[in-house]
């Protein structure tokens, strides 16, 4: 005859000793499983006389119920312990600094930022963006722009030439963005209103010159375009770009083969302990060249100078970027120094708009 009390003590002791849910399950199978010790006792009920069963039945079933309840309670306790252990091993230190997401970590180069800014300003005035290749023909870079062969103005450009081809012609790295004027006039009918930002190249290197630099060309061709329009556009541009209410500009007579008359433009500024302010002061800074498009250029580009006239300008992007953002060595722009870029670069999601602010 089985000693129920002894069996129950043994099972309860194993339940108490079970360290995890797997060990507890083993105890359950050994007691209540198909061939478990308690299940074996239950099976003996069938062969008993009714009188025996009346006594043994409640005793065995009571044992089964108590063992079952003890296992269920132990299971809850083990699950709660397991959860506690998991939670304490997975704590998050909320005092740690938040890591920058990748979209925040990169920086937009000041040149790209300034190109975005001036594109936003001129787009607001109805200008489209035109582009041309960095490798140009001598014809587009010089001849069609009214630099005759052998003209001394060609020498002023310190041109990078490619080796001559069989026919003697030489490709070159464009020395200015003006050839995009030619491409635009040859490619579309007036009225024309475009800006052409891009890379330009000259063999020159010091604090304010690099062999590769950036310009933005502007071109307006229509029947009645005149210097008054040009002056207004440049004034509005400077106010918007430098984010000031007033800029004083000085237009000086100059010479470019592709414009007649030709002008250079200075803006009035004040330099004070490394800071620069526009619209006041005694200093004048040259920022661009401009003029009425020469009738020879119109003619070379298939337009009738008696019907159309227009104006153009060429502005140094690097120069105005240095002025606006207080950088004094142009060479640093192209040294790919991440520390410089972290300091002077712009956040990628702060896209400049006139409504939202250009440099905010
Ligand atoms: N292409 C000239 C340069 O690089 C700048 C320039 C002057 C462009 C006058 C123009 C202009 O369109 O009208 O020196």
Short mmCIF file of N, CA, C and O and ligand atoms in Angstrom, two decimals, residues 157 175-178 181 202 215 217-218 256 258-259 289-291 312-314, ligand 1:
data_model
loop_
_atom_site.label_atom_id
_atom_site.label_comp_id
_atom_site.label_asym_id
_atom_site.label_seq_id
_atom_site.Cartn_x
_atom_site.Cartn_y
_atom_site.Cartn_z
N UNK A 157 42.70 84.42 -68.55
CA UNK A 157 41.94 83.36 -67.90
C UNK A 157 42.74 82.16 -67.40
O UNK A 157 42.18 81.25 -66.81
N UNK A 175 36.56 78.21 -68.09
CA UNK A 175 37.18 79.19 -67.19
C UNK A 175 36.14 80.08 -66.53
O UNK A 175 36.45 80.86 -65.65
N UNK A 176 34.90 79.97 -67.00
CA UNK A 176 33.79 80.74 -66.41
C UNK A 176 32.48 80.02 -66.78
O UNK A 176 32.49 79.08 -67.59
N UNK A 177 31.37 80.45 -66.17
CA UNK A 177 30.10 79.81 -66.50
C UNK A 177 29.44 80.46 -67.72
O UNK A 177 28.37 80.05 -68.15
N UNK A 178 30.11 81.48 -68.31
CA UNK A 178 29.51 82.18 -69.45
C UNK A 178 29.19 81.28 -70.66
O UNK A 178 28.23 81.57 -71.39
N UNK A 181 25.66 80.50 -71.15
CA UNK A 181 24.84 81.51 -71.85
C UNK A 181 24.68 81.11 -73.31
O UNK A 181 23.58 81.13 -73.87
N UNK A 202 40.65 77.67 -63.24
CA UNK A 202 41.77 78.49 -63.74
C UNK A 202 43.02 78.11 -62.97
O UNK A 202 42.95 77.77 -61.79
N UNK A 215 31.04 79.63 -59.93
CA UNK A 215 30.40 80.88 -60.36
C UNK A 215 28.91 80.63 -60.56
O UNK A 215 28.49 79.49 -60.76
N UNK A 217 26.20 82.26 -63.22
CA UNK A 217 25.95 83.15 -64.35
C UNK A 217 24.47 83.50 -64.32
O UNK A 217 23.64 82.68 -63.92
N UNK A 218 24.14 84.70 -64.76
CA UNK A 218 22.73 85.04 -64.94
C UNK A 218 22.55 85.54 -66.36
O UNK A 218 23.45 86.17 -66.91
N UNK A 256 34.47 93.49 -70.51
CA UNK A 256 34.40 92.06 -70.81
C UNK A 256 34.09 91.97 -72.30
O UNK A 256 33.28 92.77 -72.81
N UNK A 258 32.28 90.05 -73.90
CA UNK A 258 30.93 89.60 -74.26
C UNK A 258 29.82 90.54 -73.80
O UNK A 258 28.64 90.23 -73.93
N UNK A 259 30.19 91.69 -73.21
CA UNK A 259 29.15 92.65 -72.81
C UNK A 259 29.54 94.06 -73.26
O UNK A 259 30.73 94.40 -73.33
N UNK A 289 30.73 90.75 -62.08
CA UNK A 289 30.84 91.48 -63.34
C UNK A 289 29.52 91.32 -64.09
O UNK A 289 28.84 90.30 -63.95
N UNK A 290 29.15 92.34 -64.88
CA UNK A 290 27.88 92.24 -65.59
C UNK A 290 27.86 93.19 -66.78
O UNK A 290 28.83 93.91 -67.01
N UNK A 291 26.78 93.21 -67.50
CA UNK A 291 26.66 94.14 -68.61
C UNK A 291 25.54 93.73 -69.55
O UNK A 291 24.85 92.74 -69.33
N UNK A 312 23.58 90.17 -68.65
CA UNK A 312 24.14 88.97 -68.02
C UNK A 312 25.02 89.39 -66.87
O UNK A 312 25.44 90.55 -66.79
N UNK A 313 25.27 88.46 -65.99
CA UNK A 313 26.24 88.74 -64.92
C UNK A 313 26.93 87.44 -64.52
O UNK A 313 26.42 86.34 -64.80
N UNK A 314 28.09 87.60 -63.90
CA UNK A 314 28.84 86.44 -63.41
C UNK A 314 29.32 86.75 -62.01
O UNK A 314 29.96 87.77 -61.77
N1 LIG B 1 32.71 85.53 -67.09
C1 LIG B 1 33.27 86.61 -66.31
C2 LIG B 1 34.46 86.12 -65.54
O1 LIG B 1 34.55 84.99 -65.21
C3 LIG B 1 32.23 87.17 -65.37
C4 LIG B 1 31.14 87.87 -66.10
C5 LIG B 1 31.22 89.21 -66.34
C6 LIG B 1 30.06 87.19 -66.55
C7 LIG B 1 30.24 89.89 -67.01
C8 LIG B 1 29.04 87.84 -67.22
C9 LIG B 1 29.16 89.22 -67.45
O2 LIG B 1 27.96 87.24 -67.67
O3 LIG B 1 28.17 89.86 -68.11
O4 LIG B 1 35.33 86.90 -65.25
#
